[in-house]
CSV table of C-alpha atoms in Angstrom, one decimal:
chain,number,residue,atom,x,y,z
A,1,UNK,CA,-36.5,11.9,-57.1
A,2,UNK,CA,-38.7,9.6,-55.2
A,3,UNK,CA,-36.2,7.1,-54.7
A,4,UNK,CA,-33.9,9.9,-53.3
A,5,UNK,CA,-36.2,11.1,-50.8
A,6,UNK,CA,-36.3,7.4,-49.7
A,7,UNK,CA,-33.2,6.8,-48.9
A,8,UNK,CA,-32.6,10.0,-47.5
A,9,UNK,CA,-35.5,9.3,-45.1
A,10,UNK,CA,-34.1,6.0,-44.3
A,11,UNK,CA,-30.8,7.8,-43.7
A,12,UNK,CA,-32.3,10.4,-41.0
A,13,UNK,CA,-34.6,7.7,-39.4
A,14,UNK,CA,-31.5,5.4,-39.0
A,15,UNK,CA,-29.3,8.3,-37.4
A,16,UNK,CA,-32.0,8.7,-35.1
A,17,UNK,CA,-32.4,5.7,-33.8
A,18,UNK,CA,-28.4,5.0,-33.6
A,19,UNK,CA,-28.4,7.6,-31.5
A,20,UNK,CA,-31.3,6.3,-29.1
A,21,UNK,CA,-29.7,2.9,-28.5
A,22,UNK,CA,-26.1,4.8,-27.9
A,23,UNK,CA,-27.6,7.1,-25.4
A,24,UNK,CA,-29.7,4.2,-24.0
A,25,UNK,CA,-26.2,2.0,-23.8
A,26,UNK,CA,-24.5,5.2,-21.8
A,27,UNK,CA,-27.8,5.6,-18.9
A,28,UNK,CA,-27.2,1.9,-18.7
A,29,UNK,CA,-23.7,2.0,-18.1
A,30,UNK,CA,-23.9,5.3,-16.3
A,31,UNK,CA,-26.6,3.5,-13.8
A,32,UNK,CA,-24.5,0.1,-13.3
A,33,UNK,CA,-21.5,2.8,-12.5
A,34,UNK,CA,-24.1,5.1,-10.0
A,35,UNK,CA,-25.4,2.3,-8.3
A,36,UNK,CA,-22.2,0.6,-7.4
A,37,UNK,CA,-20.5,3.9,-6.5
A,38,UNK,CA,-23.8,4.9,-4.4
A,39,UNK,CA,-24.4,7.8,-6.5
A,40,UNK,CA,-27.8,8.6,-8.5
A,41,UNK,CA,-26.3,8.8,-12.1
A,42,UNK,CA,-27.2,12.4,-12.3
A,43,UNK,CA,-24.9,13.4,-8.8
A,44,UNK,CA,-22.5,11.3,-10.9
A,45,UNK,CA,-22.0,12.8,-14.2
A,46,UNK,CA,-22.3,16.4,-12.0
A,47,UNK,CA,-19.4,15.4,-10.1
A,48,UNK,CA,-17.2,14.6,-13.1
A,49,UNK,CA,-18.1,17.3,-15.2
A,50,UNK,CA,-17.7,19.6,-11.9
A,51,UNK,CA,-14.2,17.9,-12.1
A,52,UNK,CA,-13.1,18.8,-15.6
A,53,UNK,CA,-14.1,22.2,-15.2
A,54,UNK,CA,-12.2,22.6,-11.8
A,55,UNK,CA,-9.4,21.2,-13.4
A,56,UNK,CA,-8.7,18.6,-11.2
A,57,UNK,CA,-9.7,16.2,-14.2
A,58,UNK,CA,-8.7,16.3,-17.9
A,59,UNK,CA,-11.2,14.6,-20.6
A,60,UNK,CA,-10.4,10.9,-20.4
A,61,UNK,CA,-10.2,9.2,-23.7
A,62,UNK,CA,-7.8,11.4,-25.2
A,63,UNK,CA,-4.9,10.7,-22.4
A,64,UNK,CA,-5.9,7.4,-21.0
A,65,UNK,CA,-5.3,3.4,-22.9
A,66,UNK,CA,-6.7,0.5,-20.7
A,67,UNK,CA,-3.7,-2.6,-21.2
A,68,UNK,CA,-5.8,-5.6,-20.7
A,69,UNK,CA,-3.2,-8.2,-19.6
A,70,UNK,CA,-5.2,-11.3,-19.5
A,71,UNK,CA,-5.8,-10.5,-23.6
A,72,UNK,CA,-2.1,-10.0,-24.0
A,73,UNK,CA,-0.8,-13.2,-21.8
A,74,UNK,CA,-1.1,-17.2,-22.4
A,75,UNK,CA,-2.6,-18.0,-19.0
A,76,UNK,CA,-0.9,-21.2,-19.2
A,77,UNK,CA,2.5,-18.9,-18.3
A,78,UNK,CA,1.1,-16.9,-16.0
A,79,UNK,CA,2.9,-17.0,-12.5
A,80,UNK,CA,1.3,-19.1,-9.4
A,81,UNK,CA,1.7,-16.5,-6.5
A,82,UNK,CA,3.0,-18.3,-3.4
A,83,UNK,CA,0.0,-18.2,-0.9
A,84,UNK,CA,0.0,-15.4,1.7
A,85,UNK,CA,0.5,-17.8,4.9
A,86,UNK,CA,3.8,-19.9,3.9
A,87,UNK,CA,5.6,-16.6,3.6
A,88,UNK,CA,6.1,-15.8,7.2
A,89,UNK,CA,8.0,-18.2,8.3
A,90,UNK,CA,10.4,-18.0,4.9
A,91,UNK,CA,10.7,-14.2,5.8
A,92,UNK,CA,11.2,-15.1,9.7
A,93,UNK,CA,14.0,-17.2,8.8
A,94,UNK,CA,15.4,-14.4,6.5
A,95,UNK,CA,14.8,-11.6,9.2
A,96,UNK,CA,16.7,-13.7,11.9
A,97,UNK,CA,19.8,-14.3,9.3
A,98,UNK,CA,20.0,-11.3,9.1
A,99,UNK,CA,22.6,-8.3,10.5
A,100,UNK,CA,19.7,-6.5,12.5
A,101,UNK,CA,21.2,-4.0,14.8
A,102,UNK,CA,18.4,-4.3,17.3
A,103,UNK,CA,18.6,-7.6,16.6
A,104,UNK,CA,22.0,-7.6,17.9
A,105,UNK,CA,21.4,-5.2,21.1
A,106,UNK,CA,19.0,-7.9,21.9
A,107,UNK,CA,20.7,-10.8,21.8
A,108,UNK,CA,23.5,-9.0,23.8
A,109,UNK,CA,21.3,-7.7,26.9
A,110,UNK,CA,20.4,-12.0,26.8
A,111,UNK,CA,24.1,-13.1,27.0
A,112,UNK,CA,25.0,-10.7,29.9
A,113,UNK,CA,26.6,-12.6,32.4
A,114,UNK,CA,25.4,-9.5,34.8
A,115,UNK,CA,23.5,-6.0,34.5
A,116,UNK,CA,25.4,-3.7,35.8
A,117,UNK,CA,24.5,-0.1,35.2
A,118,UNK,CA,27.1,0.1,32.4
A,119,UNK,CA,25.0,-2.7,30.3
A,120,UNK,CA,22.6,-1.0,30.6
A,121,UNK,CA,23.8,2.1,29.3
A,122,UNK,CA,24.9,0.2,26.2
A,123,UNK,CA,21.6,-1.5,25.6
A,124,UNK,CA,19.8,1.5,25.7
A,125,UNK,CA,22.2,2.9,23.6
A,126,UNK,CA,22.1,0.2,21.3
A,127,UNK,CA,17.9,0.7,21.3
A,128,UNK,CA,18.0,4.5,20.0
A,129,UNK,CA,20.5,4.1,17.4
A,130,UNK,CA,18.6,1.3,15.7
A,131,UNK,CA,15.2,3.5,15.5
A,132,UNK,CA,13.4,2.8,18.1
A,133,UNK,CA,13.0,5.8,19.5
A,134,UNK,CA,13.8,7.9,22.8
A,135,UNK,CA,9.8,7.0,24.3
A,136,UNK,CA,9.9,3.2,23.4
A,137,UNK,CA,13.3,2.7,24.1
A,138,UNK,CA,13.1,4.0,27.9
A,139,UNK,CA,10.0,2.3,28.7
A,140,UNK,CA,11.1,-0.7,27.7
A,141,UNK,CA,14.5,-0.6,29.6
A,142,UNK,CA,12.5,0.8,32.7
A,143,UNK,CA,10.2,-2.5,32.2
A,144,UNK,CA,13.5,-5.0,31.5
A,145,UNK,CA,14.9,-3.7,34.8
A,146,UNK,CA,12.1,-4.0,37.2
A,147,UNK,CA,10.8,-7.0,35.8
A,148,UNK,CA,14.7,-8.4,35.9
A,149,UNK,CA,15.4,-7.1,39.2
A,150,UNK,CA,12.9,-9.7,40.4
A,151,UNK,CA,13.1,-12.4,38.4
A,152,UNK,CA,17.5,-12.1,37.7
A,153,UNK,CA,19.4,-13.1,34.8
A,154,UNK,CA,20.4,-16.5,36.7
A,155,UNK,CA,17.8,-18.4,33.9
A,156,UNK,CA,18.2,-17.1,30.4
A,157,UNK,CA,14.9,-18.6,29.6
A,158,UNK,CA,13.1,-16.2,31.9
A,159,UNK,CA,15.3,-13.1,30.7
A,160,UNK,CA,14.0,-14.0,27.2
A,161,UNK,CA,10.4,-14.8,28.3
A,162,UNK,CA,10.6,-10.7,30.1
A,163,UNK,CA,12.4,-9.7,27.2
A,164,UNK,CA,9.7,-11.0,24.8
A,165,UNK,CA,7.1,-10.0,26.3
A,166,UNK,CA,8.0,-6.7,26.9
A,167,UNK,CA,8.8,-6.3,23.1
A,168,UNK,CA,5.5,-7.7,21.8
A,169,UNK,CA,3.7,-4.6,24.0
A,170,UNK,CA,5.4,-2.4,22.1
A,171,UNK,CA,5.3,-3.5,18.4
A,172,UNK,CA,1.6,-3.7,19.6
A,173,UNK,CA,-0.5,-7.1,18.7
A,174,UNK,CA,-3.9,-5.3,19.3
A,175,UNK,CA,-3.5,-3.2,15.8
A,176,UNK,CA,-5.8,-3.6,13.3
A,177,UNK,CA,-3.6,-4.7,10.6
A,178,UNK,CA,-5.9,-6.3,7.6
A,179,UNK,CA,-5.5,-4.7,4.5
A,180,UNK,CA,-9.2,-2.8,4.0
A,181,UNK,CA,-10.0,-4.0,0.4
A,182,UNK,CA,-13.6,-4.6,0.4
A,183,UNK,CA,-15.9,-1.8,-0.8
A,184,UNK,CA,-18.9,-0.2,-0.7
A,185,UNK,CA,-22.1,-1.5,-2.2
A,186,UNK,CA,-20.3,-4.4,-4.3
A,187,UNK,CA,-17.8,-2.2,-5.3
A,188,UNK,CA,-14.1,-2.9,-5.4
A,189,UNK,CA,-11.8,-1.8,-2.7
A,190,UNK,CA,-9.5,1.2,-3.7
A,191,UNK,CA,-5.8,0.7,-2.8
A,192,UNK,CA,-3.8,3.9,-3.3
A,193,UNK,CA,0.2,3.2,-2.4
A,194,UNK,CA,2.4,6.7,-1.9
A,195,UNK,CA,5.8,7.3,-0.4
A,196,UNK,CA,9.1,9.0,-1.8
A,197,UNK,CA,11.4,7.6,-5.3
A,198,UNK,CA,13.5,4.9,-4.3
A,199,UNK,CA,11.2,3.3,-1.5
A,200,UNK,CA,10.4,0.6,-3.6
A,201,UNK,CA,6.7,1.7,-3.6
A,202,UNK,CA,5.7,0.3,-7.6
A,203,UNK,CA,7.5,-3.2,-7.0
A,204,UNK,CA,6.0,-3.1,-3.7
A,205,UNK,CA,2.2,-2.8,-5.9
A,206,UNK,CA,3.4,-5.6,-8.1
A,207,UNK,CA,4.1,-7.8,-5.3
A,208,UNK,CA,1.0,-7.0,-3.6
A,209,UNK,CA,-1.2,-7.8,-6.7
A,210,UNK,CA,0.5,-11.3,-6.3
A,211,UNK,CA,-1.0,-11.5,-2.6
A,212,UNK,CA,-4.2,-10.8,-3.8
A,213,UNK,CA,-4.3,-12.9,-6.5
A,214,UNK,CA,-2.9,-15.8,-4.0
A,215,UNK,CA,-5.5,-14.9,-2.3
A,216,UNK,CA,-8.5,-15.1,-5.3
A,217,UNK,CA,-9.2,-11.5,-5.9
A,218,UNK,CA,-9.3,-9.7,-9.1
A,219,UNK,CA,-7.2,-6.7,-9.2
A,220,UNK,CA,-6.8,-3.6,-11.8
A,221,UNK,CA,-3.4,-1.8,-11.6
A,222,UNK,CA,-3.6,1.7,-12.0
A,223,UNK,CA,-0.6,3.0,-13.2
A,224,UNK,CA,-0.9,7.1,-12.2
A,225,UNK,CA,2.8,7.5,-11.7
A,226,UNK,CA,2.9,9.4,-15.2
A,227,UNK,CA,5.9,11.2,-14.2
A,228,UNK,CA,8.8,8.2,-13.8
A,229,UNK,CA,9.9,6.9,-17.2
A,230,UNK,CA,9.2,3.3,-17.8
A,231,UNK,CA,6.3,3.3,-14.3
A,232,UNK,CA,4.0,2.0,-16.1
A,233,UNK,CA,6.2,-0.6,-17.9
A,234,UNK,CA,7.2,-1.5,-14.7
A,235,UNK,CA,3.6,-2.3,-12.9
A,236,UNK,CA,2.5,-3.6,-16.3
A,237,UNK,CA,5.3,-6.3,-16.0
A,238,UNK,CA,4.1,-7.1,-12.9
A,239,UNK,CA,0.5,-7.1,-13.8
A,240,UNK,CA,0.6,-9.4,-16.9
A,241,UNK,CA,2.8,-12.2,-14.6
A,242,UNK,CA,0.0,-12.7,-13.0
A,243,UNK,CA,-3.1,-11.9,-15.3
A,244,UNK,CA,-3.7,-8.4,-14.0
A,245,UNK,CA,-4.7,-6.0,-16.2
A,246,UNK,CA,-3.1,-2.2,-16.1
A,247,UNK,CA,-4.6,1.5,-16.6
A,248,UNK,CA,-1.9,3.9,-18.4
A,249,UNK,CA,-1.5,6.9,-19.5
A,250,UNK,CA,0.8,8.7,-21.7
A,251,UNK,CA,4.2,10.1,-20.3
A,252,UNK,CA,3.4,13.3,-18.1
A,253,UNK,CA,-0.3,12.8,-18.5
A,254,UNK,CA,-2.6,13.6,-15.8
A,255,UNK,CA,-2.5,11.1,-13.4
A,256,UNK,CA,-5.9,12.0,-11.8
A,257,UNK,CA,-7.7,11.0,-14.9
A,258,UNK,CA,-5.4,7.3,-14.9
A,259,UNK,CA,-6.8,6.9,-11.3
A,260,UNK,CA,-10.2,7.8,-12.2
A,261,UNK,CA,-10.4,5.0,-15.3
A,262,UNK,CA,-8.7,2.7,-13.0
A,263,UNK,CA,-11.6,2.2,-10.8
A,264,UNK,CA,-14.0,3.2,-13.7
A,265,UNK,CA,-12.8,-0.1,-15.0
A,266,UNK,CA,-12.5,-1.8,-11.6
A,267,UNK,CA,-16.5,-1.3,-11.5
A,268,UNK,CA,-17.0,-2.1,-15.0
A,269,UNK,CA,-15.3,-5.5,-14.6
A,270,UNK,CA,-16.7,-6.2,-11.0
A,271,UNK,CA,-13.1,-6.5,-9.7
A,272,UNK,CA,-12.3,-7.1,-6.2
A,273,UNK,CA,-9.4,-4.4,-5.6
A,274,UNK,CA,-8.3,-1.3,-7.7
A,275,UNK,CA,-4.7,-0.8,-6.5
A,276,UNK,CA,-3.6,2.4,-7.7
A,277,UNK,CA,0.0,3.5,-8.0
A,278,UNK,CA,1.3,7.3,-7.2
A,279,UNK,CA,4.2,9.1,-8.2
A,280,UNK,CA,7.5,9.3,-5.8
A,281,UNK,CA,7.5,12.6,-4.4
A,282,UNK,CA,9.7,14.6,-2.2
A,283,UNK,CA,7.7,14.7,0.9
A,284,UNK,CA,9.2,18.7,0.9
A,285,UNK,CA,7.3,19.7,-2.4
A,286,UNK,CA,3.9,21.0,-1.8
A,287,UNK,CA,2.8,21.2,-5.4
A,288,UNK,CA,3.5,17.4,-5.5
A,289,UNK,CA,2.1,16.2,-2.0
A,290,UNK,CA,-1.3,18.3,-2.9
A,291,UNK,CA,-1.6,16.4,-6.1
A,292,UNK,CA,-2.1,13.4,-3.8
A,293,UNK,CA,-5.5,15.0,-2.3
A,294,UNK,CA,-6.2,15.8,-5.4
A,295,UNK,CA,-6.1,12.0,-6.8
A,296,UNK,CA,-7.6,10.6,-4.1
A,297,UNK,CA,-10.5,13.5,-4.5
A,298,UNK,CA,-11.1,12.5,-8.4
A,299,UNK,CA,-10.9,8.8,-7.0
A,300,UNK,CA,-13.7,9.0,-4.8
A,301,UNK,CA,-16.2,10.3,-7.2
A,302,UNK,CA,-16.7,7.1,-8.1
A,303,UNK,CA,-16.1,4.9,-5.0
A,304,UNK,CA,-14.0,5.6,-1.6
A,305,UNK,CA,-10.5,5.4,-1.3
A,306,UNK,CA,-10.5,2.4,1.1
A,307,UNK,CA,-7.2,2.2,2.0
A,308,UNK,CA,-4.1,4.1,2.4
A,309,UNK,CA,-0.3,2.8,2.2
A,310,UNK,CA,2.5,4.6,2.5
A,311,UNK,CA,5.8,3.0,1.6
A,312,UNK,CA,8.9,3.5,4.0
A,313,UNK,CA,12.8,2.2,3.1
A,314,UNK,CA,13.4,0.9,6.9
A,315,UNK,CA,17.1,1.6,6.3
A,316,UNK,CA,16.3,5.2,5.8
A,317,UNK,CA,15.3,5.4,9.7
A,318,UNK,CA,14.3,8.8,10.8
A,319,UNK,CA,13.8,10.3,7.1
A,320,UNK,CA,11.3,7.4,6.9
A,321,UNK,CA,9.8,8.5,10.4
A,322,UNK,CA,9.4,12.5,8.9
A,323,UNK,CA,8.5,11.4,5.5
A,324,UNK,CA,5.1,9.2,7.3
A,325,UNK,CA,4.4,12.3,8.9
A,326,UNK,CA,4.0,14.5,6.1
A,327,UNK,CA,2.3,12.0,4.1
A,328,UNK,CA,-0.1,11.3,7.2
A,329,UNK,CA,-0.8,15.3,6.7
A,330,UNK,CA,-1.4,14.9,3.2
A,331,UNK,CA,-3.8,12.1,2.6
A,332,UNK,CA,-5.1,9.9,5.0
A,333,UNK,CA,-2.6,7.3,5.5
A,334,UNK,CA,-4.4,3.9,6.9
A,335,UNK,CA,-1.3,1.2,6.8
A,336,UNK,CA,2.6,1.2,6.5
A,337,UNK,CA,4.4,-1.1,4.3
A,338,UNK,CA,8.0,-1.4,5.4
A,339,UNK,CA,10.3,-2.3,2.6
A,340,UNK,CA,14.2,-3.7,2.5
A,341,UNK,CA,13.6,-4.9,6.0
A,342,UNK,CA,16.1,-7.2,5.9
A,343,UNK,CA,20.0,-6.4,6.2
A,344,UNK,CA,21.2,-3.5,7.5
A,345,UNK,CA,17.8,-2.3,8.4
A,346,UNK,CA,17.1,-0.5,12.0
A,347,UNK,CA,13.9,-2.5,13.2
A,348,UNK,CA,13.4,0.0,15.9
A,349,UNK,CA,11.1,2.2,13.2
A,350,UNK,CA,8.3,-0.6,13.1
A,351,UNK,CA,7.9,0.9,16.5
A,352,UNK,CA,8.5,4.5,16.6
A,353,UNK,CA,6.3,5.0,12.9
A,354,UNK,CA,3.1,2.8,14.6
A,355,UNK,CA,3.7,5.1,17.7
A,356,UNK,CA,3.8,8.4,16.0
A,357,UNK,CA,1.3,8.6,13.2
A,358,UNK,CA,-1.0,5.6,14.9
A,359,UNK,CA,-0.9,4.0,12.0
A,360,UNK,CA,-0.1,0.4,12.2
A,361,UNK,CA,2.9,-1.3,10.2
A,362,UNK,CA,1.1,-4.0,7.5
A,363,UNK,CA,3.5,-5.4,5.2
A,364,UNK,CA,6.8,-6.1,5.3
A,365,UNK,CA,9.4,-6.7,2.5
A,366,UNK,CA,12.0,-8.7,3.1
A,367,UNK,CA,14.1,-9.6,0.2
A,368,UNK,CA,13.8,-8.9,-3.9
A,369,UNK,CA,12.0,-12.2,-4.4
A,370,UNK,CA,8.5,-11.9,-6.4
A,371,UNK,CA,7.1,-13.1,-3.0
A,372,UNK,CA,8.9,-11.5,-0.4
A,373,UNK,CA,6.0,-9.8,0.8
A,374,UNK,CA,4.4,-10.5,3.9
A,375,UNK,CA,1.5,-9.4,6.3
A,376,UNK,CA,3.4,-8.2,9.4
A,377,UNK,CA,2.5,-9.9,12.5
A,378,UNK,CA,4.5,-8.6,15.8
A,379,UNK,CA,5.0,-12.1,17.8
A,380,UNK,CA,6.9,-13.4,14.4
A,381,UNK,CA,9.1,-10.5,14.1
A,382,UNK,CA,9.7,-10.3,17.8
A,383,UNK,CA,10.4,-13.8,17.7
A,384,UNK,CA,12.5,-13.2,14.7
A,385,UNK,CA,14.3,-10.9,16.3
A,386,UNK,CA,15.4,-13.1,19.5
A,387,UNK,CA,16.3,-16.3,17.3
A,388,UNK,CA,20.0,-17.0,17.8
């Protein structure tokens, strides 16, 4: 009897302090998590459970796995990104092969033997029906024909150097274009990446994890499109090419809770950049655009949403331009990433979308390469755009 007491007692005493060292593991972890997301650990666990209550959060461990890539991949076959600052001129070479139709108008204003007002009919013409946009496209022909009417077509060089110039004003050098990745208090910056089905928005996140490994950051993919068959596959893929690992869910899960793990493990890890991926919406269904907010609301429990990128098909043209400014009503879109801008692509909309929503134009895509992702700089594609 006295032996069962014992062990009994030894039971109780054990469970007790099992359960000290497991609550003392969770104030630890719930601290580190506080502290780096500039919350007292109370304000944070309010917030969450506030959250699941609202609905705007479901409990996490029964709909959320974390894939771990680098445990998954032989680092010796990982991928070696190509490094952000050889792309441009790669992608300025592929930009001026192109079949640009304002590329085109361009060129043709240049080759004018003389500018009568029929030309310049045609080459504003030419301007509106590749994007660029009523506004732009008559200040700019304004400009070209005072600054023409003095200097004269005589010397093609000066015609370019007016022509240039005036272009340059309007794609706008003075933008702030750098991609806002750094957080707050040590934290990682929070990437989230919206726009419509068929933009190219999730290969678009897999090729900007490459950037940002290129350039030495550690990234977590969060894959909250839960809706899409085979999305999360998909950024996986990209993920483990490069030693990135990726947050899932199960099919039609919530994607607020994927987002919220995603950083949970972005802080947990000390990453650099959580890069979170969103479902392809109509830009016309409410119920869908408010699920945005209501990410990016979940997301910012734990650390602010430092950047916004919305994800435009340039040969969609003025869709693109009334999908930004939906989205721009939505959440608050900071950067736009113009994809398939080579081809048959209208370059007028790098314009006309940085004039609209105020929003500058970031990244560019120019071809289905791993790399064909660039920062956007507006003397390069200007110059681009004037190459013979």
């Amino acid at each position: 009897m006295i032996a069962v007491d014992y062990f009994f007692w030894i039971g109780i005493v054990g469970g007790i302090v099992a359960c000290i060292v497991a609550a003392s593991i969770i104030v630890t972890v719930s601290n580190r998590r506080a502290l780096r997301s500039g919350r007292t650990p109370d304000e944070l666990e309010a917030d969450v459970a506030d959250a699941v209550l609202e609905g705007e959060l479901q409990p996490l461990t029964a709909t959320v796995t974390q894939v771990p890539a680098t445990e998954t991949v032989d680092v010796t076959a990982l991928d070696v990104p190509e490094a952000p600052a050889s792309r441009m001129q790669r992608l300025r070479r592929r930009l001026a092969a192109s079949t640009n139709p304002l590329a085109r108008g361009l060129l043709g204003i240049l080759a004018a033997d003389r500018l009568d007002e029929a030309t310049w009919e045609a080459f504003e013409d030419t301007l509106v029906s590749s994007d660029l946009g009523i506004g732009p496209t008559t200040e700019l022909v304004t400009a070209l024909r005072k600054e023409m009417s003095i200097e004269g077509v005589a010397d093609p060089g000066k015609a370019r150097a007016v022509l240039r110039s005036e272009l340059i004003r309007l794609v706008d050098p003075t933008l702030d274009r750098t991609l806002k990745i750094t957080g707050a208090d040590g934290g990682p910056g929070v990437v989230m990446v919206v726009g419509v089905n068929g933009t190219g928005k999730t290969t678009t996140i897999g090729k900007l994890a490459r950037v940002l490994v290129a350039d030495g950051n550690a990234v977590v993919l969060g894959a909250a499109d839960t809706f899409r068959a085979a999305a999360a596959d998909q950024l996986q893929t990209w993920g483990d090419r490069v030693g990135v690992p990726t947050v899932r869910g199960k099919e039609g899960g919530d994607p607020a809770s994927v987002a919220f793990v995603a950083v949970e493990k972005g802080l947990d890890d000390q990453a650099d950049v959580v890069i979170i991926d969103t479902a392809g919406r109509l830009h016309t269904k409410v119920g869908l655009m408010d699920e945005l907010g209501k990410i990016k609301r979940v997301i910012e429990k734990l650390a602010p949403v430092t950047e916004v990128l919305l994800v435009i098909d340039a040969t969609t043209g003025q869709n693109g331009l009334t999908q930004a400014r939906v989205f721009s009503e939505v959440v608050d879109v900071t950067g736009i990433v113009l994809s398939k801008l080579d081809g048959s692509a209208k370059g007028g909309i790098v314009v006309q979308v940085q004039r609209e929503l105020k929003v500058p134009v970031k990244l560019v895509g120019l071809g289905e390469g791993p790399d064909d992702l660039a920062p956007f700089d507006a003397e390069a594609f200007v110059d681009a755009l004037l190459q013979d």
